[in-house]
Short mmCIF file of C-alpha atoms and ligand atoms in Angstrom, two decimals:
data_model
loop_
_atom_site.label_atom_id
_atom_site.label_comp_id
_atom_site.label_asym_id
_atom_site.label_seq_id
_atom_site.Cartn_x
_atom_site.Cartn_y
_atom_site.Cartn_z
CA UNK A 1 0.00 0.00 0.00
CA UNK A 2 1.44 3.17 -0.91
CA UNK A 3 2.70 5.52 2.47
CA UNK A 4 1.02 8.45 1.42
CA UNK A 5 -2.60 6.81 1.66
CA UNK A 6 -1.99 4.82 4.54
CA UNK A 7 -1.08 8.51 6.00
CA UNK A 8 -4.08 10.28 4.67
CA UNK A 9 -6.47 7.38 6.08
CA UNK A 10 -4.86 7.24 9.58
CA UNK A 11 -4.82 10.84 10.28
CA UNK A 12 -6.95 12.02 13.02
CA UNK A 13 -7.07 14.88 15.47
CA UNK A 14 -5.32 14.54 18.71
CA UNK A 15 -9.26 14.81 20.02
CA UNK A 16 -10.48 11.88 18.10
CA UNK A 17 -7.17 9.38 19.40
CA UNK A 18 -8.11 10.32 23.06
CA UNK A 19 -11.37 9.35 22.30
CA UNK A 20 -10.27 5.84 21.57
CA UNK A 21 -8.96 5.09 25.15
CA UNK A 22 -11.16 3.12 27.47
CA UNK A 23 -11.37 2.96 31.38
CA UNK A 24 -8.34 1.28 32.28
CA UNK A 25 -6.01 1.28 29.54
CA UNK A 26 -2.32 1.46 29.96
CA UNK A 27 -0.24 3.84 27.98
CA UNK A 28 3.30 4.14 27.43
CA UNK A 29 5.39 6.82 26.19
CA UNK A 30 9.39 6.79 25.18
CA UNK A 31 12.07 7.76 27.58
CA UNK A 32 12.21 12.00 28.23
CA UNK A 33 11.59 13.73 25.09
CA UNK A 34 9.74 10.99 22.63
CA UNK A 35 6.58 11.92 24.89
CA UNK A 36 3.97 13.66 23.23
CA UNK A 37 2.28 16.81 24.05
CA UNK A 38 -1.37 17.15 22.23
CA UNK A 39 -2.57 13.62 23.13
CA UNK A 40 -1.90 13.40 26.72
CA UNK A 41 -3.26 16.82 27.15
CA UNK A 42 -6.67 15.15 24.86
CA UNK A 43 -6.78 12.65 27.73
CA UNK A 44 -6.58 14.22 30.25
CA UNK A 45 -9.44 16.81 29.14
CA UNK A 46 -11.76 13.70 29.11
CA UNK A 47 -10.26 12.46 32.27
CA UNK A 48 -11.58 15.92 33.59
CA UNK A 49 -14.71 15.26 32.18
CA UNK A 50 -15.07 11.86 33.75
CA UNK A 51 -15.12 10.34 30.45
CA UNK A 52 -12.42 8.12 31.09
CA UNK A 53 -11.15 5.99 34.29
CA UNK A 54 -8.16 4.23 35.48
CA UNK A 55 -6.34 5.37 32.74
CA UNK A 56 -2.16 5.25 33.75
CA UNK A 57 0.92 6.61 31.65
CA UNK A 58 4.17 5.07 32.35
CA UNK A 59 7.45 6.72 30.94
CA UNK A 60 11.03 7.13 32.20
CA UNK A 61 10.68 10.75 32.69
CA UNK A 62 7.52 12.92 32.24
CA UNK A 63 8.22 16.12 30.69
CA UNK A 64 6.26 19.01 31.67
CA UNK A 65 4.00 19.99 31.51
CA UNK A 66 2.78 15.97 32.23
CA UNK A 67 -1.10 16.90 32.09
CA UNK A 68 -1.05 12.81 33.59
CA UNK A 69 0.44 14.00 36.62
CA UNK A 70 -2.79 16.33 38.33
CA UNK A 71 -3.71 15.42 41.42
CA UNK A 72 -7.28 16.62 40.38
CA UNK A 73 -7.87 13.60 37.91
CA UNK A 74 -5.55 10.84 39.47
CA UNK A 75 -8.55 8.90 39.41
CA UNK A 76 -8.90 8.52 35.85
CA UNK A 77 -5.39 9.76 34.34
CA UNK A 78 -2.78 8.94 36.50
CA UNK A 79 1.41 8.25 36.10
CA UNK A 80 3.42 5.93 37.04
CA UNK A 81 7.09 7.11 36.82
CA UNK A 82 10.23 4.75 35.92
CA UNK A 83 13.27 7.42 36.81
CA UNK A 84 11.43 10.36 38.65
CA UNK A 85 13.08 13.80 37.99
CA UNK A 86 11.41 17.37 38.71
CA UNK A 87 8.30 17.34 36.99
CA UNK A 88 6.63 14.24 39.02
CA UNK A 89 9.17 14.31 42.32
CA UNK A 90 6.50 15.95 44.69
CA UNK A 91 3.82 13.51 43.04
CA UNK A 92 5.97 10.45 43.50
CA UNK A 93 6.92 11.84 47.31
CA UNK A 94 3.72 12.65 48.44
CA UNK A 95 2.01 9.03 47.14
CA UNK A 96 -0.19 10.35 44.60
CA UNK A 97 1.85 8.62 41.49
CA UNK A 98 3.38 5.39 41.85
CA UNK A 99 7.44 4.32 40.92
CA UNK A 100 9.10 1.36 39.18
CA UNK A 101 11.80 0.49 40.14
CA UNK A 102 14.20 -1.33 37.18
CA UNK A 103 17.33 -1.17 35.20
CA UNK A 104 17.08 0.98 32.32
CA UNK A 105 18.43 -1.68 30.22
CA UNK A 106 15.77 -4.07 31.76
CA UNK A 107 12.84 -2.20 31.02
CA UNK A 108 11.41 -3.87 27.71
CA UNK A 109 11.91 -7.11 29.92
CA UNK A 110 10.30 -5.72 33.11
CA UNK A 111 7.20 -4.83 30.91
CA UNK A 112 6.69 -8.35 29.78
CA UNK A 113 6.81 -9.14 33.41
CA UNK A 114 4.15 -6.62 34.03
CA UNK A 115 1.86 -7.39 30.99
CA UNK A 116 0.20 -5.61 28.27
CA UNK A 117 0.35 -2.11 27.23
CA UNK A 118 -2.79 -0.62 25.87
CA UNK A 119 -1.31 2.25 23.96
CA UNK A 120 2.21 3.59 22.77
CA UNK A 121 2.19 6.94 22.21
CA UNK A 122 4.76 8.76 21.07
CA UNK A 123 6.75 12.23 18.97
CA UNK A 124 8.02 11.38 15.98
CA UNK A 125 9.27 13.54 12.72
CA UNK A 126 7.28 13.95 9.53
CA UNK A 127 6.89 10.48 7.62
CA UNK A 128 9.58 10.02 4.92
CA UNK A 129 9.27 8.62 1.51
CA UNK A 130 9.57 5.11 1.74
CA UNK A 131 6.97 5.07 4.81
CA UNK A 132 8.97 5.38 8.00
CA UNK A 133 8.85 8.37 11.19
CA UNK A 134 11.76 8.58 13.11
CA UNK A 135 11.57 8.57 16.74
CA UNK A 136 14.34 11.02 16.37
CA UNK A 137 15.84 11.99 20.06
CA UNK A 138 15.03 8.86 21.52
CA UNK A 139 15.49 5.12 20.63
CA UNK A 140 15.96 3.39 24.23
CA UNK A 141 12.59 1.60 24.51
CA UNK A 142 10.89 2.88 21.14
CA UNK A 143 10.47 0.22 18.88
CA UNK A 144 10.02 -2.52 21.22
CA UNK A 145 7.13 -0.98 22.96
CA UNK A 146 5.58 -0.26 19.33
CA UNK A 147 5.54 -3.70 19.00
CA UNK A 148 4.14 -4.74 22.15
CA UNK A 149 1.31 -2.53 22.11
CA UNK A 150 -1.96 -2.80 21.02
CA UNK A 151 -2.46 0.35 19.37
CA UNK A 152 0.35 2.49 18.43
CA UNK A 153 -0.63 6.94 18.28
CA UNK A 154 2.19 8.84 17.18
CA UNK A 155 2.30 12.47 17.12
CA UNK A 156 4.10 13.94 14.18
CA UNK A 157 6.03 17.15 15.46
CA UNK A 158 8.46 19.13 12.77
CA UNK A 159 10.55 19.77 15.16
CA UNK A 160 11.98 16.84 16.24
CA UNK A 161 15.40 16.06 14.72
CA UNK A 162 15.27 13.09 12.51
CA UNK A 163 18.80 11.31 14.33
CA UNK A 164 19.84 8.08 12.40
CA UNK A 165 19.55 4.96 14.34
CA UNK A 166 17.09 1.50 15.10
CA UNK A 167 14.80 4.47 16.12
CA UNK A 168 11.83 4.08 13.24
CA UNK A 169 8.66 2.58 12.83
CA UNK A 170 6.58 2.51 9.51
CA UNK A 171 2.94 3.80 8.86
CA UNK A 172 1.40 0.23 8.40
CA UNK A 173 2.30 -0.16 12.35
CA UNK A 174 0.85 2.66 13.21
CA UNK A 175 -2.73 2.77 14.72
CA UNK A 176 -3.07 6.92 13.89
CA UNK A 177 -1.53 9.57 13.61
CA UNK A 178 -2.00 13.32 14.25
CA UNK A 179 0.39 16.57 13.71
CA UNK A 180 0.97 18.78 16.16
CA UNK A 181 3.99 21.24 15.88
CA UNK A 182 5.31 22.01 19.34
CA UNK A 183 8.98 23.26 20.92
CA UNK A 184 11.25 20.28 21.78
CA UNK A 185 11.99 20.36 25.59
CA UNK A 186 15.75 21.96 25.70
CA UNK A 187 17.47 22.16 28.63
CA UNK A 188 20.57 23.92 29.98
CA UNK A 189 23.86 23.09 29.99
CA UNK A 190 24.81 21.77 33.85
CA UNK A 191 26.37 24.24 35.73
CA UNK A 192 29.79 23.31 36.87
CA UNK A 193 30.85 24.41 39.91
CA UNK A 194 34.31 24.26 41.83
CA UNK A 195 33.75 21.27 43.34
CA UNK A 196 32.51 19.11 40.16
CA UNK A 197 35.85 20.44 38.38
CA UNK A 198 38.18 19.23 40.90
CA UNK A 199 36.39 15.85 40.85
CA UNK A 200 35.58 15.82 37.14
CA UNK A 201 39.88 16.99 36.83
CA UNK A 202 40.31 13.53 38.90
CA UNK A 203 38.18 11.36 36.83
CA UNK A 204 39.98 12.60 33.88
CA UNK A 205 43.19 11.43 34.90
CA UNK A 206 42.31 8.22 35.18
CA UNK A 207 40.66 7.99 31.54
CA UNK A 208 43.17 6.74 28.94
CA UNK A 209 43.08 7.72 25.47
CA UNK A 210 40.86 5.35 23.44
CA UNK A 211 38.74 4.78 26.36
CA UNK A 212 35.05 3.87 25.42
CA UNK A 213 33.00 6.77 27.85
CA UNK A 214 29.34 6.99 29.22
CA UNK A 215 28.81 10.05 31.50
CA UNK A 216 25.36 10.24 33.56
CA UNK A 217 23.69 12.91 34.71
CA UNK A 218 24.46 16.10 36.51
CA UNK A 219 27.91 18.62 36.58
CA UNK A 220 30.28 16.07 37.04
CA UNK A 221 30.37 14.46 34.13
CA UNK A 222 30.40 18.03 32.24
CA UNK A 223 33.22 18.40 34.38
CA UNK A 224 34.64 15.63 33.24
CA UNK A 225 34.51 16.23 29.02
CA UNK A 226 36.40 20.03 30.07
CA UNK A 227 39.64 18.01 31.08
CA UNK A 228 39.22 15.24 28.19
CA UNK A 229 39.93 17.30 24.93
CA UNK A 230 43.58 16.74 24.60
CA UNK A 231 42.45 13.03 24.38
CA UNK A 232 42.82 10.62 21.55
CA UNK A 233 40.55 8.47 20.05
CA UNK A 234 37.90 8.46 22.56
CA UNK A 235 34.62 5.96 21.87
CA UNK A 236 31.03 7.17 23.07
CA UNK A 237 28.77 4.93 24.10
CA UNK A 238 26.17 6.02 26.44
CA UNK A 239 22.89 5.88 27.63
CA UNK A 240 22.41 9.23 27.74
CA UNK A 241 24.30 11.91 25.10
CA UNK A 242 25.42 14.87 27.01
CA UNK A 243 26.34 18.54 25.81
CA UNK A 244 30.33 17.60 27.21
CA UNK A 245 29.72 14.74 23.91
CA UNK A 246 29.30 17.31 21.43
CA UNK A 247 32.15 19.21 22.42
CA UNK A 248 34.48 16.15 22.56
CA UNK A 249 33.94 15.36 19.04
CA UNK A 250 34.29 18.88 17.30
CA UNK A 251 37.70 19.27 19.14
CA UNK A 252 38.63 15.97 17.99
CA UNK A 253 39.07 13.83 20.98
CA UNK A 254 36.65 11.51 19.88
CA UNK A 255 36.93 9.16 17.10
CA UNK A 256 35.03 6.19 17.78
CA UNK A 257 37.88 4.15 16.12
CA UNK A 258 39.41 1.62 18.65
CA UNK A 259 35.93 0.47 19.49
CA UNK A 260 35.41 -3.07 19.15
CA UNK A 261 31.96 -2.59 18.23
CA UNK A 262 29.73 0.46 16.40
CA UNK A 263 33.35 1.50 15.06
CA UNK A 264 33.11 4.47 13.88
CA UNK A 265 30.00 5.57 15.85
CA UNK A 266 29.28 7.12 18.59
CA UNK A 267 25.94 5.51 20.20
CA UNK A 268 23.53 6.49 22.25
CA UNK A 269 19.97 5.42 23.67
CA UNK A 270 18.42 8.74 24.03
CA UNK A 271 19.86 12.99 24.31
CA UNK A 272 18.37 15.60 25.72
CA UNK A 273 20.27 19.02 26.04
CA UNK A 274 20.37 22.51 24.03
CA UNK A 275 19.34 23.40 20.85
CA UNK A 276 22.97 23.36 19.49
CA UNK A 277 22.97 19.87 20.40
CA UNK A 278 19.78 18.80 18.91
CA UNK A 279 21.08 20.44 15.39
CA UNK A 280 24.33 18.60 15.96
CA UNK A 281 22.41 15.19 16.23
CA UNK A 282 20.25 16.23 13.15
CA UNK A 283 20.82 13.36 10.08
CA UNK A 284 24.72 13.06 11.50
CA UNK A 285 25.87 9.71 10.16
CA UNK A 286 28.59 9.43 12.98
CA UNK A 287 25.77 9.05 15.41
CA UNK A 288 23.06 6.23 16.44
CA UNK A 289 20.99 5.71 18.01
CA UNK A 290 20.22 2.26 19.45
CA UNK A 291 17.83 0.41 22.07
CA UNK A 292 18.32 0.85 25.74
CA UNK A 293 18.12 -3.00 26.27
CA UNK A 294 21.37 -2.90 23.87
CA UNK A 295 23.18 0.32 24.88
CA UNK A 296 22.95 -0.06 28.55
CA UNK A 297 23.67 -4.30 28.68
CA UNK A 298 26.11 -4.77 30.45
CA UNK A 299 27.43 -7.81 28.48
CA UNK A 300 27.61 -5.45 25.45
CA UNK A 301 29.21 -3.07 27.62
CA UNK A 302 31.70 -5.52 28.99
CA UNK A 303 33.19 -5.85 25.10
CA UNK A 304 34.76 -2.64 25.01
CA UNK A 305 38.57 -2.31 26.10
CA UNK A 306 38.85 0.62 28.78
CA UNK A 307 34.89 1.22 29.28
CA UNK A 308 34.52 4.03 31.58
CA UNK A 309 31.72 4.98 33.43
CA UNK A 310 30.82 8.17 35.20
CA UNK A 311 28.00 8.58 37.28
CA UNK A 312 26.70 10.41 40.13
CA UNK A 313 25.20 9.49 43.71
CA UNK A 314 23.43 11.22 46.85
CA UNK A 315 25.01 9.06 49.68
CA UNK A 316 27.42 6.37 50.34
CA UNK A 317 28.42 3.91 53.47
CA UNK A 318 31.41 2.67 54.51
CA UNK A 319 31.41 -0.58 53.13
CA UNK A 320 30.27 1.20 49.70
CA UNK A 321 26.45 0.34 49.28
CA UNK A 322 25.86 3.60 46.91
CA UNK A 323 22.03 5.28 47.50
CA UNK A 324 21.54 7.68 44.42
CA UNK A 325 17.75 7.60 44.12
CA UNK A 326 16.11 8.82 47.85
CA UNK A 327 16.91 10.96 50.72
CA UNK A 328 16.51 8.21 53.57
CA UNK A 329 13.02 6.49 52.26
CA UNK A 330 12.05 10.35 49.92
CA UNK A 331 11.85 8.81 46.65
CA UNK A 332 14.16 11.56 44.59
CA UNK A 333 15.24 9.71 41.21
CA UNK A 334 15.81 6.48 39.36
CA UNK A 335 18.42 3.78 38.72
CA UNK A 336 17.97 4.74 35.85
CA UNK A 337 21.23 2.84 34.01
CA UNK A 338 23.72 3.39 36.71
CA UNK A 339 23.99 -0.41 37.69
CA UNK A 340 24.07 -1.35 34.19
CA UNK A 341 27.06 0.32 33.19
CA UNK A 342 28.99 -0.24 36.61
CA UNK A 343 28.41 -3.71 35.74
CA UNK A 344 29.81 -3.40 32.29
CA UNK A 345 32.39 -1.55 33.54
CA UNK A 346 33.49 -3.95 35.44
CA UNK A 347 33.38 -6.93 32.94
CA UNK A 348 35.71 -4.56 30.04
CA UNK A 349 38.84 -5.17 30.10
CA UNK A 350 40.82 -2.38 31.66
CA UNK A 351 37.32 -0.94 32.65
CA UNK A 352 36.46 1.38 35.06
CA UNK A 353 33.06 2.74 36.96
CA UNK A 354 33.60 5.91 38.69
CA UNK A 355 30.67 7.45 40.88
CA UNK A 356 30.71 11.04 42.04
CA UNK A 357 29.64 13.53 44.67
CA UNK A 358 30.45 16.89 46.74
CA UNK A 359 31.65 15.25 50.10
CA UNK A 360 28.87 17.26 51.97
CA UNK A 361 25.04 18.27 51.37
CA UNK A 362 23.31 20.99 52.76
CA UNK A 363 25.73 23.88 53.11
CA UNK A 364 28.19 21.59 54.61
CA UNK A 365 26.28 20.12 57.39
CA UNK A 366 25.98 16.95 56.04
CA UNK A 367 28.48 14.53 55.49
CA UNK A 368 27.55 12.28 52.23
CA UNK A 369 29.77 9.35 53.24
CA UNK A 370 27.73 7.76 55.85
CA UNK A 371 28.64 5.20 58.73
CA UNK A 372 25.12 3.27 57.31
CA UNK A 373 23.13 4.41 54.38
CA UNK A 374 20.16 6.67 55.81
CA UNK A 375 17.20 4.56 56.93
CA UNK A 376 14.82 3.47 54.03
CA UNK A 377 17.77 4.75 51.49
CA UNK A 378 17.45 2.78 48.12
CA UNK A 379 20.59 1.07 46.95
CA UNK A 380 21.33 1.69 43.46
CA UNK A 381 24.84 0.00 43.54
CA UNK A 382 25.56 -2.31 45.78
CA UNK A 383 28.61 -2.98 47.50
CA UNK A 384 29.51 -5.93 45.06
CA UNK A 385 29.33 -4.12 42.09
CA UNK A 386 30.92 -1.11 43.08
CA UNK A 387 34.24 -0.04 41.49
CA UNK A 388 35.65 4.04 42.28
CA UNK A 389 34.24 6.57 44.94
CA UNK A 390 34.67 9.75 44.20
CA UNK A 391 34.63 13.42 45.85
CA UNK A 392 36.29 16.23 46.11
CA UNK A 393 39.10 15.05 48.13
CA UNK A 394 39.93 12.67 46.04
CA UNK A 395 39.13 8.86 44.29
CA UNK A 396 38.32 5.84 46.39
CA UNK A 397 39.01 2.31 44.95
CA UNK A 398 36.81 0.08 46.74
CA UNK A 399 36.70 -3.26 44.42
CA UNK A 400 39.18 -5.79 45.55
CA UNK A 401 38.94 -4.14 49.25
CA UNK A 402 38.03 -5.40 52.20
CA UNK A 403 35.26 -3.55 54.99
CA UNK A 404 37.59 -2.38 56.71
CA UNK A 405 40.10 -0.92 54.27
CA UNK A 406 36.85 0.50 52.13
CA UNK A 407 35.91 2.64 55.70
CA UNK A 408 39.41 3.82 55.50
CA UNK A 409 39.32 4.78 52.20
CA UNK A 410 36.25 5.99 52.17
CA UNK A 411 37.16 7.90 55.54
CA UNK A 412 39.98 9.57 54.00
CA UNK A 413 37.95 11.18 50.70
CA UNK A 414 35.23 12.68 53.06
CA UNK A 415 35.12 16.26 54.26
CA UNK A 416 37.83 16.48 56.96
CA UNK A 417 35.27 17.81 59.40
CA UNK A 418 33.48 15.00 59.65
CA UNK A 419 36.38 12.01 59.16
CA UNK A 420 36.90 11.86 62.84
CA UNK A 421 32.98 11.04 63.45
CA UNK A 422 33.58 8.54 60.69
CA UNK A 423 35.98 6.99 62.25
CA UNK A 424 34.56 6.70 65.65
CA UNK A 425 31.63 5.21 63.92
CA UNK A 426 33.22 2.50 61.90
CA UNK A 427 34.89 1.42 65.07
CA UNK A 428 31.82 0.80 66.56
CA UNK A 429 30.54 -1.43 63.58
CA UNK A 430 34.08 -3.40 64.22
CA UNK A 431 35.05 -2.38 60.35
CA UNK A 432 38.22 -1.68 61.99
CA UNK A 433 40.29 -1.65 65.42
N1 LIG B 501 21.25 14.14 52.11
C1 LIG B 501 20.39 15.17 52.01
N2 LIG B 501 20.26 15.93 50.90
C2 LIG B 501 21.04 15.60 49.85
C3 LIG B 501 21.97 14.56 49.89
C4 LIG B 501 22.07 13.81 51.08
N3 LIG B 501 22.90 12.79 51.19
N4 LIG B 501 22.59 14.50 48.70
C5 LIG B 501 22.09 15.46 47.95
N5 LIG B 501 21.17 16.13 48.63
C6 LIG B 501 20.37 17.25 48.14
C7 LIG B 501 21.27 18.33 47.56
O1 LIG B 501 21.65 19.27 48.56
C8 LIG B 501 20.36 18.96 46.54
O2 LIG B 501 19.42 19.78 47.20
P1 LIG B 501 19.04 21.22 46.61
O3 LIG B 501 18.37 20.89 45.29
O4 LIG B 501 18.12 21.75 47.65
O5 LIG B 501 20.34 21.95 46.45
C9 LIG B 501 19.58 17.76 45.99
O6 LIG B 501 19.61 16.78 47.02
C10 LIG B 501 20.18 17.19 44.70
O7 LIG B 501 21.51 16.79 44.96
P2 LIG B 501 22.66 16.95 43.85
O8 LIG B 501 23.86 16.31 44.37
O9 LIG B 501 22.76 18.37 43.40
O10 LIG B 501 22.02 16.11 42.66
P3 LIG B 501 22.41 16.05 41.13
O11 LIG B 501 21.56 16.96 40.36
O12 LIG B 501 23.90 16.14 40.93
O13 LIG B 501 21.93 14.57 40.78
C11 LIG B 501 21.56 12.28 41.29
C12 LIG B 501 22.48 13.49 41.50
C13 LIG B 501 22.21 11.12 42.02
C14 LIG B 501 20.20 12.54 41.85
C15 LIG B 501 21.48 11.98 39.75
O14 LIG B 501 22.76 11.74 39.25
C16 LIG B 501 20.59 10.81 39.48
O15 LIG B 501 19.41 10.99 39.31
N6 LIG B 501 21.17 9.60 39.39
C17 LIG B 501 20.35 8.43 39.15
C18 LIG B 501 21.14 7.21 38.87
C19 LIG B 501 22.10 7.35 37.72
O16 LIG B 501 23.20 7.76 37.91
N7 LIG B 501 21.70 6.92 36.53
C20 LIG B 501 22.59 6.84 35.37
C21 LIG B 501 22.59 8.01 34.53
S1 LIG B 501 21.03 8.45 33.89
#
């Protein structure tokens, strides 16, 4: 059947899609920026009307301004959220919207755990010749939600950069589809402050030309691309593609070239940064953009020489159990693909994880190093898995150590107010005599 007609019969409003979901369903939506913006906001009109209930959205991230997360229609259009940031943290916190906890790379196979999803909905750029939309931005979950869902709506937005990749699906697998032109969620480059450029300067040193990187979210790892441009032959190959990325590869440093696989690419699951980067992503053939449950496995990971990882964290204890997704039991983020990548870190040859934080919180007053994690903290990595430790005051190697030399080490990169507490503390807990 020719594309063009399949287009012109499947085009609808985003009114007459929301009028095809039924009490109950359950919708999914790609990772951060894939999530549409005219359907959701259909729904949840009828889920103000009482049209519609039990209705849930699921998504990695909801990206304002997430019309699903409203206390005022939770009963018939509500969120569940699978790596909470801003937009849904005082939802999540206060109980009205549910969490999920998984490994990014896990969470095609935690959904055929769960069971069916209802609808996929999802951004995509105009439909090209031969057929096919781009999910552009985002690949991570993309296509293999399409094809688990019953009915696929996909919102065709101009804007979205068409980025080459396994990130497509054609009009014959598409249920409708509906144009709506809307901005592309930017957001601004991480501030770096003193403290992430002493650690990120650290971190550097320890990355090796034609090192394979991933860099997480937050300063740090913006830190960390500042002292990596004199570098040779860097790989990418990361979960998320940061704005440090872009300028790595116009000064050179990366190449993509000793990589054992994708040579010649750097790859990514999903981006989300400025405008500059979105044009730089645009129909570049050096990038793509491939499936989370491919990107962040570890096993895939594990085949690069000198994979390293950077990520960040909120607290850590002295035998290294790493909380970087609650304050005590205050649900603040996601695993997101932390684990994932320590874990392939640790299987690559000449691999390294590093995860980062300011020694303190709170103006000082608050030592992040911790004698036990806070009670009802979440661990993200767990003391098996975890590699380097790293603050201000330097890099803690905890693999290969026992408890008692991980306290001291651990001891001796907190802030020197509180090292003496520490100590006194893991004394107590017999870590050491
Ligand atoms: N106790 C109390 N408060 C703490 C704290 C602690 N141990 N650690 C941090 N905080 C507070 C900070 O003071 C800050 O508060 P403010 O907003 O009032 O200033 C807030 O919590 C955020 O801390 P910060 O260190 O600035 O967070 P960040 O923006 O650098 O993000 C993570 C750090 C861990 C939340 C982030 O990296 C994340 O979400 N990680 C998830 C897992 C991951 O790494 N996935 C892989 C990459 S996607």
């Amino acid at each position: 059947m020719n594309p063009d007609i399949l287009y012109r019969e499947r085009l609808a409003s985003p009114e007459e899609i929301a009028a095809r979901i039924r009490d109950g369903y359950v919708c999914a939506c790609p990772s951060c920026i894939g999530q549409p913006t005219a359907i959701p906001e259909a729904i949840a009109k009828r889920a103000e009307r009482g049209e519609i209930h039990g209705v849930i959205h699921h998504s990695i991230f909801a990206v304002p301004p997430a019309p699903f997360v409203n206390p005022a229609i939770s009963e018939n259009y509500s969120y569940v959220s699978w790596f909470t940031q801003a937009s849904a943290r005082k939802a999540v916190q206060s109980g009205q919207c549910d969490y999920m906890p998984c490994n990014y790379s896990e969470e095609v196979a935690v959904w055929d755990q769960r069971g069916p999803i209802d609808v996929f909905y999802a951004i995509v750029t105009p439909m090209d010749k031969h057929g096919y939309f781009s999910f552009g931005l985002v690949a991570s979950e993309c296509c293999d939600l399409a094809a688990r869902a019953k009915y696929v709506f996909l919102e065709v937005n101009p804007n979205m950069p068409r980025v080459l990749g396994s990130n497509i699906i054609h009009i014959s697998e598409v249920t409708a589809v509906c144009e709506y032109t809307s901005p592309i969620l930017t957001v601004p480059i991480p501030a770096v402050g003193e403290k992430d450029r002493t650690i990120g300067g650290l971190i550097a040193e320890e990355i090796p030309s034609g090192a394979t990187i991933q860099f997480g979210i937050g300063g740090v790892p913006g830190a960390v691309a500042e002292f990596l441009m004199d570098k040779k032959d860097l790989g990418i190959h990361t979960e998320l593609f940061t704005e440090g990325m872009v300028d790595l590869i116009e000064a050179g440093a990366v190449t993509n070239r000793k990589k054992r696989l994708d040579n010649g690419k750097s790859v990514a699951a999903f981006a989300l940064g400025s405008q500059r980067m979105y044009d730089f992503l645009d129909d570049n053939p050096a990038i793509d953009m491939r499936p989370v449950n491919y990107v962040n496995n570890p096993y895939i990971i594990g085949q690069f020489d000198n994979f390293i990882s950077v990520n960040a964290c909120l607290e850590v204890d002295l035998i290294g159990q790493v909380c970087s997704e609650s304050i005590g039991s205050l649900h603040f983020s996601g695993t997101g693909g932390q684990l994932d990548f320590v874990r392939g870190a640790n299987i690559s040859n000449g691999g390294k994880s590093f995860i980062a934080m300011n020694s303190t919180a709170k103006n000082d007053s608050i030592s992040k190093i911790k004698p036990i994690l806070t009670p009802g903290a979440a661990v993200s990595t767990g003391k098996n898995d975890v590699d380097y430790i790293v603050t201000e005051y330097g890099i803690a190697h905890l693999r290969g150590k026992t408890a008692g030399e991980r306290a001291k080490a651990l001891i001796g990169i907190a802030h020197p107010k509180f090292r003496d507490q520490l100590l006194y503390e893991a004394r107590q807990m017999h870590l050491m005599v």
